[in-house]
Amino acid sequence: MLDPDFFAQDVVTVARGLIGASILVDGVGGRIVETEAYHQGDPASHSFNGPTARNAAMFGPAARAYVYRSYGMHWCLNLVCEGVGEGSAVLLRAIEPTDGIETMQARRGVVERRLLCAGPGRLSQALGVTKALDGLPLDAAPFAIRAAPQGDAPEIIAGPRIGISRAADVPWRFGLAGSRFLSRPFRPPA
């Protein structure tokens, strides 16, 4: 299991370090292939204007889940870290499904493995993520996060984040080079 102390690092280090690790929610999940980093000093972050009822988990202890609804439709799963003080979290954008694929297919109504978890909303739906997981510790059920296998040094690519209007060119989106499970192709920073 990934030590909770891993999340005591700055958010960019954690976002990069999660590439190649695995996450399971109640035994369903896979290899993390895409992340984005956010912290309180970042105008694109939910924590930028301080604590609210919606983002309270971002201001709690590290190694917790922060779950929010995007566009009023999709749950999104973030992993809280120390970052630059409080208010830091890593958005999980995509995983390569490895465990519980039939469960994911049933939840998503999708058969094609590549599309099951390609995007934060799809990922959360496939893993059964809801607001009920907000604030829960990442080192206890229903979560299981495993470090990348020893000797596995994934090639990581970086680029601008997706779907935001402020600080959009900050290259804090990280992905596994060559993965066919990314939410979108990477473009170079401006």
Coordinates of C-alpha atoms in Angstrom, one line a residue:
M1 CA 0.0 0.0 0.0
L2 CA 1.1 3.6 -0.6
D3 CA 2.2 5.1 2.7
P4 CA -0.1 8.1 3.7
D5 CA 3.2 10.1 4.2
F6 CA 3.5 10.1 0.4
F7 CA 0.7 12.7 0.4
A8 CA 2.7 15.0 2.8
Q9 CA 4.7 16.2 -0.3
D10 CA 3.9 19.2 -2.5
V11 CA 1.0 18.6 -4.9
V12 CA 3.1 18.6 -8.1
T13 CA 5.4 15.9 -6.7
V14 CA 2.4 13.8 -5.7
A15 CA 0.6 14.3 -9.0
R16 CA 3.7 13.1 -10.9
G17 CA 4.4 10.3 -8.4
L18 CA 0.9 8.8 -8.7
I19 CA 1.5 8.0 -12.4
G20 CA 1.9 4.2 -12.5
A21 CA 0.4 3.7 -9.0
S22 CA -2.9 1.8 -8.7
I23 CA -6.1 2.9 -7.0
L24 CA -9.0 0.6 -6.1
V25 CA -12.4 1.6 -4.6
D26 CA -14.1 -1.5 -3.1
G27 CA -11.8 -3.7 -5.2
V28 CA -12.6 -1.9 -8.5
G29 CA -10.0 0.3 -10.3
G30 CA -6.6 0.2 -12.0
R31 CA -3.4 1.9 -12.9
I32 CA -3.3 5.7 -12.7
V33 CA -2.3 7.1 -16.1
E34 CA -3.3 10.8 -15.8
T35 CA -3.5 13.4 -13.0
E36 CA -3.7 17.2 -12.5
A37 CA -2.3 19.2 -9.6
Y38 CA -4.1 22.1 -7.8
H39 CA -3.2 24.2 -4.7
Q40 CA -4.7 27.2 -2.9
G41 CA -2.5 29.7 -4.6
D42 CA -3.7 28.5 -8.0
P43 CA -6.6 30.5 -9.4
A44 CA -8.0 27.4 -11.1
S45 CA -8.2 25.5 -7.7
H46 CA -11.4 25.1 -5.8
S47 CA -9.4 26.2 -2.7
F48 CA -8.3 29.5 -4.2
N49 CA -10.9 31.6 -2.3
G50 CA -10.5 29.7 1.0
P51 CA -12.6 27.0 2.7
T52 CA -16.2 26.4 1.9
A53 CA -18.7 23.6 2.6
R54 CA -17.9 22.2 -0.9
N55 CA -14.1 22.1 -0.6
A56 CA -13.7 21.5 3.1
A57 CA -11.9 18.2 2.6
M58 CA -9.1 20.0 0.7
F59 CA -8.3 21.9 4.0
G60 CA -8.3 18.8 6.1
P61 CA -5.5 16.4 6.7
A62 CA -3.5 15.0 3.7
A63 CA -4.2 11.4 2.4
R64 CA -8.0 12.0 2.3
A65 CA -10.5 12.0 -0.6
Y66 CA -11.9 15.2 -1.9
V67 CA -15.1 14.5 -4.0
Y68 CA -17.0 17.2 -5.8
R69 CA -19.6 17.4 -8.6
S70 CA -18.5 18.8 -11.9
Y71 CA -21.0 20.7 -14.1
G72 CA -23.8 19.4 -11.8
M73 CA -23.5 15.9 -13.4
H74 CA -20.3 14.1 -12.7
W75 CA -18.5 13.2 -9.4
C76 CA -14.7 13.8 -9.5
L77 CA -12.2 12.1 -7.2
N78 CA -9.2 14.1 -5.9
L79 CA -6.5 13.0 -3.4
V80 CA -5.6 15.6 -0.8
C81 CA -2.0 16.4 -0.1
E82 CA 0.0 18.9 1.9
G83 CA 1.1 20.8 -1.2
V84 CA 2.0 24.4 -0.4
G85 CA 0.1 24.4 2.9
E86 CA -3.6 23.6 2.9
G87 CA -5.9 23.4 0.0
S88 CA -3.9 21.1 -2.3
A89 CA -5.3 18.1 -4.1
V90 CA -4.6 15.9 -7.2
L91 CA -7.5 15.3 -9.6
L92 CA -7.5 11.7 -11.0
R93 CA -8.2 12.2 -14.7
A94 CA -7.8 8.7 -16.0
I95 CA -6.8 5.1 -15.1
E96 CA -6.1 2.0 -17.0
P97 CA -8.8 -0.5 -15.8
T98 CA -7.4 -3.7 -14.3
D99 CA -9.7 -4.8 -11.5
G100 CA -13.5 -5.2 -11.5
I101 CA -13.8 -4.5 -15.3
E102 CA -17.3 -6.1 -15.5
T103 CA -18.5 -3.9 -12.6
M104 CA -17.1 -0.8 -14.3
Q105 CA -18.8 -1.8 -17.6
A106 CA -22.1 -2.3 -15.8
R107 CA -21.9 1.1 -14.0
R108 CA -20.9 2.9 -17.2
G109 CA -23.0 1.0 -19.7
V110 CA -19.8 0.9 -21.8
V111 CA -18.0 -2.2 -23.0
E112 CA -14.9 -0.7 -24.6
R113 CA -12.2 -0.9 -21.9
R114 CA -10.3 2.2 -23.2
L115 CA -13.3 4.4 -22.5
L116 CA -14.3 3.1 -19.0
C117 CA -12.1 5.5 -17.0
A118 CA -10.8 8.1 -19.6
G119 CA -11.8 11.3 -17.9
P120 CA -12.6 12.2 -14.3
G121 CA -16.3 11.8 -14.6
R122 CA -16.1 8.5 -16.3
L123 CA -13.5 7.3 -13.8
S124 CA -15.6 8.2 -10.8
Q125 CA -18.7 6.6 -12.3
A126 CA -16.8 3.4 -13.1
L127 CA -15.3 3.2 -9.6
G128 CA -18.6 4.0 -7.9
V129 CA -17.4 7.3 -6.4
T130 CA -20.0 9.5 -4.8
K131 CA -20.1 12.4 -2.3
A132 CA -20.2 9.7 0.5
L133 CA -16.4 9.2 0.0
D134 CA -15.6 12.9 0.5
G135 CA -13.1 13.3 3.4
L136 CA -12.5 9.6 3.9
P137 CA -8.9 8.4 4.5
L138 CA -7.1 7.0 1.5
D139 CA -5.3 4.3 3.6
A140 CA -8.5 2.5 4.7
A141 CA -11.5 0.8 3.0
P142 CA -13.0 1.4 0.6
F143 CA -9.7 2.7 -0.8
A144 CA -6.6 0.8 -1.7
I145 CA -3.7 2.7 -3.3
R146 CA -0.6 0.8 -4.3
A147 CA 2.7 2.3 -5.4
A148 CA 3.9 1.5 -8.8
P149 CA 5.8 -1.8 -8.9
Q150 CA 9.5 -1.7 -7.9
G151 CA 11.7 -1.1 -10.9
D152 CA 8.8 0.3 -12.9
A153 CA 9.9 3.9 -13.8
P154 CA 7.1 5.1 -16.0
E155 CA 7.8 7.7 -18.6
I156 CA 5.8 10.8 -17.5
I157 CA 4.7 13.5 -19.8
A158 CA 3.4 16.9 -18.7
G159 CA 1.2 19.6 -20.3
P160 CA -1.5 22.2 -19.6
R161 CA -4.5 21.2 -17.6
I162 CA -7.9 20.6 -19.3
G163 CA -11.3 22.1 -18.8
I164 CA -10.4 25.2 -16.9
S165 CA -10.4 28.9 -17.8
R166 CA -7.9 30.3 -15.3
A167 CA -4.2 29.3 -15.2
A168 CA -5.0 26.9 -18.1
D169 CA -1.5 26.9 -19.4
V170 CA 0.2 25.8 -16.2
P171 CA 1.8 22.4 -17.1
W172 CA 0.4 20.5 -14.1
R173 CA -1.3 17.7 -16.0
F174 CA 0.7 14.5 -15.9
G175 CA 0.3 11.4 -17.9
L176 CA 1.8 8.0 -18.7
A177 CA 3.6 8.4 -22.0
G178 CA 2.1 6.2 -24.7
S179 CA -1.0 5.2 -22.7
R180 CA -4.1 4.6 -24.7
F181 CA -6.2 5.2 -21.6
L182 CA -5.6 9.0 -21.3
S183 CA -8.6 11.2 -21.3
R184 CA -7.2 13.3 -24.2
P185 CA -3.8 13.6 -26.0
F186 CA -1.3 16.0 -24.5
R187 CA -0.3 19.3 -26.1
P188 CA 2.8 21.2 -25.2
P189 CA 2.6 24.2 -22.8
A190 CA 2.3 27.6 -24.4

